[in-house]
Amino acid sequence: MIDLNPRPHCMVGESTRPMHPTVSGLLRLAPAMSRLAACEEAHETFLADAALIALPVLDEEEMPCAIIDRYPFLEFFGRSYRQELFGKRSLGYFLDEHPDIYPARMPLMVDADATLDDAALILMAAHPQHMTSALIVTREQRYLGITSSHELFNEITRRKQEELYFLAHYDALTHIPNRMLFTDRLGQACREALRSDREVALLFVDVDRFKQVNDSMGHAFGDELLCAIARRMQACARESDTVARLGGDEFAIVMDGVRGREDPERLALRLVESMREPIRILDREARVSLSIGIALYPSDDRDAETLLSKADAAMYEVKTNGRNGYRHYEAGLTAFSSERSSLEAELKQALANAEFILHYQPQIDIASGAVVGAEALIRWNHPRRGLLSPGSFIEIAEESGLIVPIGDWVLAEAYRQHREWMCQGLPSLRLGINISALQFQQPEFVKRVKRLLSEHGVDPAFLEFELTESMVMHKASAVLDRLHELKATGVRLALDDFGTGYSSLGYLSRFPIDRLKIDQSFVRGVDQLPVNASILRAITALARSLSLHVIAEGVETEAELAVIRECGCDESQGYLHSRPMPAERFTAWLQDGDAQSASAPG
Ligand code: C2E
Ligand code: MG
Ligand code: MG
């Protein structure tokens, strides 16, 4: 950073600029002076003699070190001369005294607090004629000193180079190392590991459902969120670890000097736990979780590139198994990263090949223990990989826009199934259907919903569309009309993953919603976590005041059920009652009376 403030100094040397025609005769040579006294004495002489236009100043070796010239004034400083030239005199006063001598020509002035960039801008705007120009630095309109613009340009060049280095090696958004620096550090760490008999751990970190948050809360929010996540990750890592952003919502960490699996596991656990606290951005909050895959050099692979794809494969396993966790690479895990683009192509085919199916998870009325509804959850019956849960493909479907036709298929299939159950004489259950942000934003969405309803002859009162909280709360006013339109078709509306987004109470009361689905993160271990129980109680109280129903998701144990009952939730959904199952199993489950035993109130 250029020093615009402290020690004033001027540039001294030859001027390339021709002298003002009247100057030459009046130019007077000052005697050789000591460095310290030189400028000041010359300046005094200069001030006292108004007829004097230019005054060369020599140092003790009789070398010219400055020319004080009233007309161009600033353009005569060359070689750096780091003594005080004008004391603390006000230059403004000095100039005002002699308006006739310097017609309409003002020196370039910058405030002492001006940044380098301000100075550069001022300088550019002034179109300096010579590179030897200097800037007068002032504070509260008092002269402070002179800084050479030569140095300024040097500084700009140096900064440009630094900036280029930064751009090449650091991520512009989060300011942490980018893929290039990461690859470099990984390579270094691996070479070092071979010498030191230690290992390098590579952690591949992906933010769960980032795409959803980004789409629903807005991209500016998404950017801030990534920065906040990067900061938390850095806070978890050691100084010597490299936390890098590989792109999008993918991060990676290089940990060197590792002995065994425990070190990276401890870090992974810290990372997962660091996301428990919601992230506050401005006055909004987001909850995110991380899926982390770990691979070790050299035990998992001796090639840095393949090591990365192995850590990625391990991360992908975590995603497929419910996200929010970590695991080590194991032989046999498919390195998905190279196949992910093919996954998109396969996803396109999947619709045509009828590879999707819906599973249904029961929803239980807590007071009576009766099954009152089911949530339709999509699965992909992949020809080679077997049954895939949405965690492994919904993001790709959303990113590629394929979620729109897939979502249409879900609607049609859910309607068809519902109708079939009615025809079989099964008790009329409410059917929950997940709607993705992109699907909801389609201008034709409501029209399509209506068309399908009439095509399948389904009573909309039995359908409940699940929209995520973040999806409706972002741009809430714009969403309001669409929600009303949707509601007017007769379907019910539920806010899914409630508690993980940011809800405006004002909007909550104006939205035509029927139910809040409390996110599993509040339900998990609620019997051990009084804080979560308080949150549940607060949500149910809020819901009651707005006449909304409340269902808790992810209920796995009797102990959790007991607490959610006590907190005032109306309904419960989770593995405790049943995992999601294919339609035929669901029908059998209902008929066999498994439903009664599974859901009996404890
Ligand atoms: P969601 O709507 O919040 O669905 C609940 C998820 O929690 C389901 O995961 C369900 O299997 C899981 N779950 C239910 N009970 C328990 C439990 O006791 N413990 C645990 N650990 N998990 C439980 P699934 O089926 O993997 O779906 C994940 C997400 O994918 C859904 O979250 C939803 O956001 C999305 N999704 C599922 N089907 C569709 C769909 O047809 N369209 C769209 N757009 N999204 C879908
Ligand atoms: Mg749902
Ligand atoms: Mg949910």
PDB file of C-alpha atoms in Angstrom, residues 100-229:
ATOM      1  CA  ASP A 100      -1.763  35.266 -11.656  1.00  0.00           C
ATOM      2  CA  ILE A 101       1.191  32.933 -11.715  1.00  0.00           C
ATOM      3  CA  TYR A 102      -0.686  29.657 -11.902  1.00  0.00           C
ATOM      4  CA  PRO A 103      -3.749  30.337 -14.013  1.00  0.00           C
ATOM      5  CA  ALA A 104      -6.462  27.790 -13.402  1.00  0.00           C
ATOM      6  CA  ARG A 105      -3.959  25.082 -12.788  1.00  0.00           C
ATOM      7  CA  MET A 106      -4.478  23.102  -9.672  1.00  0.00           C
ATOM      8  CA  PRO A 107      -2.131  20.553  -8.283  1.00  0.00           C
ATOM      9  CA  LEU A 108      -3.394  17.060  -7.756  1.00  0.00           C
ATOM     10  CA  MET A 109      -4.502  16.776  -4.219  1.00  0.00           C
ATOM     11  CA  VAL A 110      -5.590  13.780  -2.268  1.00  0.00           C
ATOM     12  CA  ASP A 111      -6.773  13.531   1.251  1.00  0.00           C
ATOM     13  CA  ALA A 112      -4.488  11.777   3.688  1.00  0.00           C
ATOM     14  CA  ASP A 113      -7.143   9.128   4.198  1.00  0.00           C
ATOM     15  CA  ALA A 114      -7.525   8.502   0.500  1.00  0.00           C
ATOM     16  CA  THR A 115      -6.930   4.931  -0.488  1.00  0.00           C
ATOM     17  CA  LEU A 116      -4.541   3.987  -3.193  1.00  0.00           C
ATOM     18  CA  ASP A 117      -7.461   3.409  -5.498  1.00  0.00           C
ATOM     19  CA  ASP A 118      -8.898   6.861  -4.815  1.00  0.00           C
ATOM     20  CA  ALA A 119      -5.499   8.347  -5.546  1.00  0.00           C
ATOM     21  CA  ALA A 120      -5.184   6.362  -8.743  1.00  0.00           C
ATOM     22  CA  LEU A 121      -8.599   7.504  -9.886  1.00  0.00           C
ATOM     23  CA  ILE A 122      -7.842  11.147  -9.151  1.00  0.00           C
ATOM     24  CA  LEU A 123      -4.558  10.821 -10.963  1.00  0.00           C
ATOM     25  CA  MET A 124      -6.085   9.227 -14.020  1.00  0.00           C
ATOM     26  CA  ALA A 125      -8.825  11.846 -14.116  1.00  0.00           C
ATOM     27  CA  ALA A 126      -6.222  14.636 -14.040  1.00  0.00           C
ATOM     28  CA  HIS A 127      -4.462  13.294 -17.149  1.00  0.00           C
ATOM     29  CA  PRO A 128      -0.946  13.890 -15.873  1.00  0.00           C
ATOM     30  CA  GLN A 129       1.508  14.845 -18.534  1.00  0.00           C
ATOM     31  CA  HIS A 130       4.518  13.197 -16.994  1.00  0.00           C
ATOM     32  CA  MET A 131       5.092  10.057 -15.094  1.00  0.00           C
ATOM     33  CA  THR A 132       7.046  12.142 -12.602  1.00  0.00           C
ATOM     34  CA  SER A 133       3.904  13.744 -11.283  1.00  0.00           C
ATOM     35  CA  ALA A 134       3.321  13.752  -7.624  1.00  0.00           C
ATOM     36  CA  LEU A 135       0.324  13.976  -5.395  1.00  0.00           C
ATOM     37  CA  ILE A 136      -0.079  16.517  -2.661  1.00  0.00           C
ATOM     38  CA  VAL A 137      -1.398  14.890   0.421  1.00  0.00           C
ATOM     39  CA  THR A 138      -3.649  16.977   2.608  1.00  0.00           C
ATOM     40  CA  ARG A 139      -5.543  16.568   5.798  1.00  0.00           C
ATOM     41  CA  GLU A 140      -8.474  18.864   6.456  1.00  0.00           C
ATOM     42  CA  GLN A 141      -7.216  20.985   3.604  1.00  0.00           C
ATOM     43  CA  ARG A 142      -3.805  21.358   5.229  1.00  0.00           C
ATOM     44  CA  TYR A 143      -0.749  20.296   3.372  1.00  0.00           C
ATOM     45  CA  LEU A 144       0.793  17.119   4.738  1.00  0.00           C
ATOM     46  CA  GLY A 145       3.322  16.077   2.178  1.00  0.00           C
ATOM     47  CA  ILE A 146       3.933  14.845  -1.290  1.00  0.00           C
ATOM     48  CA  THR A 147       3.859  11.367  -2.546  1.00  0.00           C
ATOM     49  CA  SER A 148       5.226  10.410  -5.879  1.00  0.00           C
ATOM     50  CA  SER A 149       2.847   9.060  -8.413  1.00  0.00           C
ATOM     51  CA  HIS A 150       5.737   7.019  -9.730  1.00  0.00           C
ATOM     52  CA  GLU A 151       5.547   5.030  -6.554  1.00  0.00           C
ATOM     53  CA  LEU A 152       1.831   5.015  -6.920  1.00  0.00           C
ATOM     54  CA  PHE A 153       2.108   3.412 -10.331  1.00  0.00           C
ATOM     55  CA  ASN A 154       4.654   0.941  -9.023  1.00  0.00           C
ATOM     56  CA  GLU A 155       2.284   0.092  -6.279  1.00  0.00           C
ATOM     57  CA  ILE A 156      -0.583  -0.338  -8.718  1.00  0.00           C
ATOM     58  CA  THR A 157       1.535  -2.656 -10.812  1.00  0.00           C
ATOM     59  CA  ARG A 158       2.622  -4.642  -7.784  1.00  0.00           C
ATOM     60  CA  ARG A 159      -0.957  -4.899  -6.637  1.00  0.00           C
ATOM     61  CA  LYS A 160      -2.112  -5.933 -10.074  1.00  0.00           C
ATOM     62  CA  GLN A 161       0.421  -8.728  -9.953  1.00  0.00           C
ATOM     63  CA  GLU A 162      -0.729  -9.702  -6.487  1.00  0.00           C
ATOM     64  CA  GLU A 163      -4.301  -9.506  -7.639  1.00  0.00           C
ATOM     65  CA  LEU A 164      -3.512 -11.755 -10.572  1.00  0.00           C
ATOM     66  CA  TYR A 165      -1.844 -14.196  -8.225  1.00  0.00           C
ATOM     67  CA  PHE A 166      -4.829 -14.001  -5.926  1.00  0.00           C
ATOM     68  CA  LEU A 167      -7.276 -14.487  -8.773  1.00  0.00           C
ATOM     69  CA  ALA A 168      -5.363 -17.475  -9.974  1.00  0.00           C
ATOM     70  CA  HIS A 169      -5.024 -19.140  -6.581  1.00  0.00           C
ATOM     71  CA  TYR A 170      -7.902 -17.994  -4.425  1.00  0.00           C
ATOM     72  CA  ASP A 171     -11.618 -18.232  -4.749  1.00  0.00           C
ATOM     73  CA  ALA A 172     -13.031 -14.803  -5.539  1.00  0.00           C
ATOM     74  CA  LEU A 173     -16.154 -15.306  -3.422  1.00  0.00           C
ATOM     75  CA  THR A 174     -14.896 -16.894  -0.227  1.00  0.00           C
ATOM     76  CA  HIS A 175     -11.239 -15.823  -0.472  1.00  0.00           C
ATOM     77  CA  ILE A 176     -10.060 -19.284   0.466  1.00  0.00           C
ATOM     78  CA  PRO A 177      -7.711 -21.303  -1.780  1.00  0.00           C
ATOM     79  CA  ASN A 178      -9.258 -22.422  -5.063  1.00  0.00           C
ATOM     80  CA  ARG A 179      -8.889 -25.697  -6.913  1.00  0.00           C
ATOM     81  CA  MET A 180      -5.531 -24.693  -8.363  1.00  0.00           C
ATOM     82  CA  LEU A 181      -3.886 -23.881  -5.038  1.00  0.00           C
ATOM     83  CA  PHE A 182      -5.600 -26.891  -3.501  1.00  0.00           C
ATOM     84  CA  THR A 183      -4.118 -29.210  -6.139  1.00  0.00           C
ATOM     85  CA  ASP A 184      -0.730 -27.654  -5.552  1.00  0.00           C
ATOM     86  CA  ARG A 185      -0.915 -28.070  -1.771  1.00  0.00           C
ATOM     87  CA  LEU A 186      -2.214 -31.615  -2.114  1.00  0.00           C
ATOM     88  CA  GLY A 187       0.725 -32.489  -4.352  1.00  0.00           C
ATOM     89  CA  GLN A 188       3.175 -30.918  -1.906  1.00  0.00           C
ATOM     90  CA  ALA A 189       1.616 -32.691   1.055  1.00  0.00           C
ATOM     91  CA  CYS A 190       1.756 -36.033  -0.753  1.00  0.00           C
ATOM     92  CA  ARG A 191       5.433 -35.611  -1.605  1.00  0.00           C
ATOM     93  CA  GLU A 192       6.165 -34.643   1.985  1.00  0.00           C
ATOM     94  CA  ALA A 193       4.175 -37.629   3.270  1.00  0.00           C
ATOM     95  CA  LEU A 194       6.368 -40.059   1.357  1.00  0.00           C
ATOM     96  CA  ARG A 195       9.428 -38.622   3.076  1.00  0.00           C
ATOM     97  CA  SER A 196       7.990 -38.440   6.570  1.00  0.00           C
ATOM     98  CA  ASP A 197       6.105 -41.709   6.818  1.00  0.00           C
ATOM     99  CA  ARG A 198       2.894 -39.883   7.642  1.00  0.00           C
ATOM    100  CA  GLU A 199      -0.328 -39.775   5.659  1.00  0.00           C
ATOM    101  CA  VAL A 200      -2.331 -37.043   4.000  1.00  0.00           C
ATOM    102  CA  ALA A 201      -6.079 -36.967   4.509  1.00  0.00           C
ATOM    103  CA  LEU A 202      -8.279 -35.509   1.837  1.00  0.00           C
ATOM    104  CA  LEU A 203     -11.772 -34.481   2.894  1.00  0.00           C
ATOM    105  CA  PHE A 204     -14.292 -33.844   0.164  1.00  0.00           C
ATOM    106  CA  VAL A 205     -17.093 -31.684   1.530  1.00  0.00           C
ATOM    107  CA  ASP A 206     -20.406 -30.958  -0.142  1.00  0.00           C
ATOM    108  CA  VAL A 207     -23.103 -28.703   1.271  1.00  0.00           C
ATOM    109  CA  ASP A 208     -26.396 -30.562   1.466  1.00  0.00           C
ATOM    110  CA  ARG A 209     -29.305 -29.107  -0.442  1.00  0.00           C
ATOM    111  CA  PHE A 210     -27.385 -25.956  -1.207  1.00  0.00           C
ATOM    112  CA  LYS A 211     -29.073 -25.617  -4.551  1.00  0.00           C
ATOM    113  CA  GLN A 212     -32.446 -25.527  -2.873  1.00  0.00           C
ATOM    114  CA  VAL A 213     -31.421 -22.788  -0.447  1.00  0.00           C
ATOM    115  CA  ASN A 214     -29.784 -20.844  -3.234  1.00  0.00           C
ATOM    116  CA  ASP A 215     -32.845 -20.981  -5.453  1.00  0.00           C
ATOM    117  CA  SER A 216     -35.296 -20.223  -2.753  1.00  0.00           C
ATOM    118  CA  MET A 217     -33.449 -17.621  -0.680  1.00  0.00           C
ATOM    119  CA  GLY A 218     -31.801 -15.874  -3.595  1.00  0.00           C
ATOM    120  CA  HIS A 219     -28.308 -15.978  -4.985  1.00  0.00           C
ATOM    121  CA  ALA A 220     -26.973 -13.103  -2.919  1.00  0.00           C
ATOM    122  CA  PHE A 221     -27.996 -15.019   0.174  1.00  0.00           C
ATOM    123  CA  GLY A 222     -26.448 -18.174  -1.261  1.00  0.00           C
ATOM    124  CA  ASP A 223     -23.148 -16.360  -1.804  1.00  0.00           C
ATOM    125  CA  GLU A 224     -23.082 -15.090   1.759  1.00  0.00           C
ATOM    126  CA  LEU A 225     -23.957 -18.534   2.968  1.00  0.00           C
ATOM    127  CA  LEU A 226     -20.991 -20.058   1.144  1.00  0.00           C
ATOM    128  CA  CYS A 227     -18.696 -17.450   2.708  1.00  0.00           C
ATOM    129  CA  ALA A 228     -20.084 -18.208   6.158  1.00  0.00           C
ATOM    130  CA  ILE A 229     -19.661 -21.941   5.597  1.00  0.00           C
TER     131      ILE A 229
END
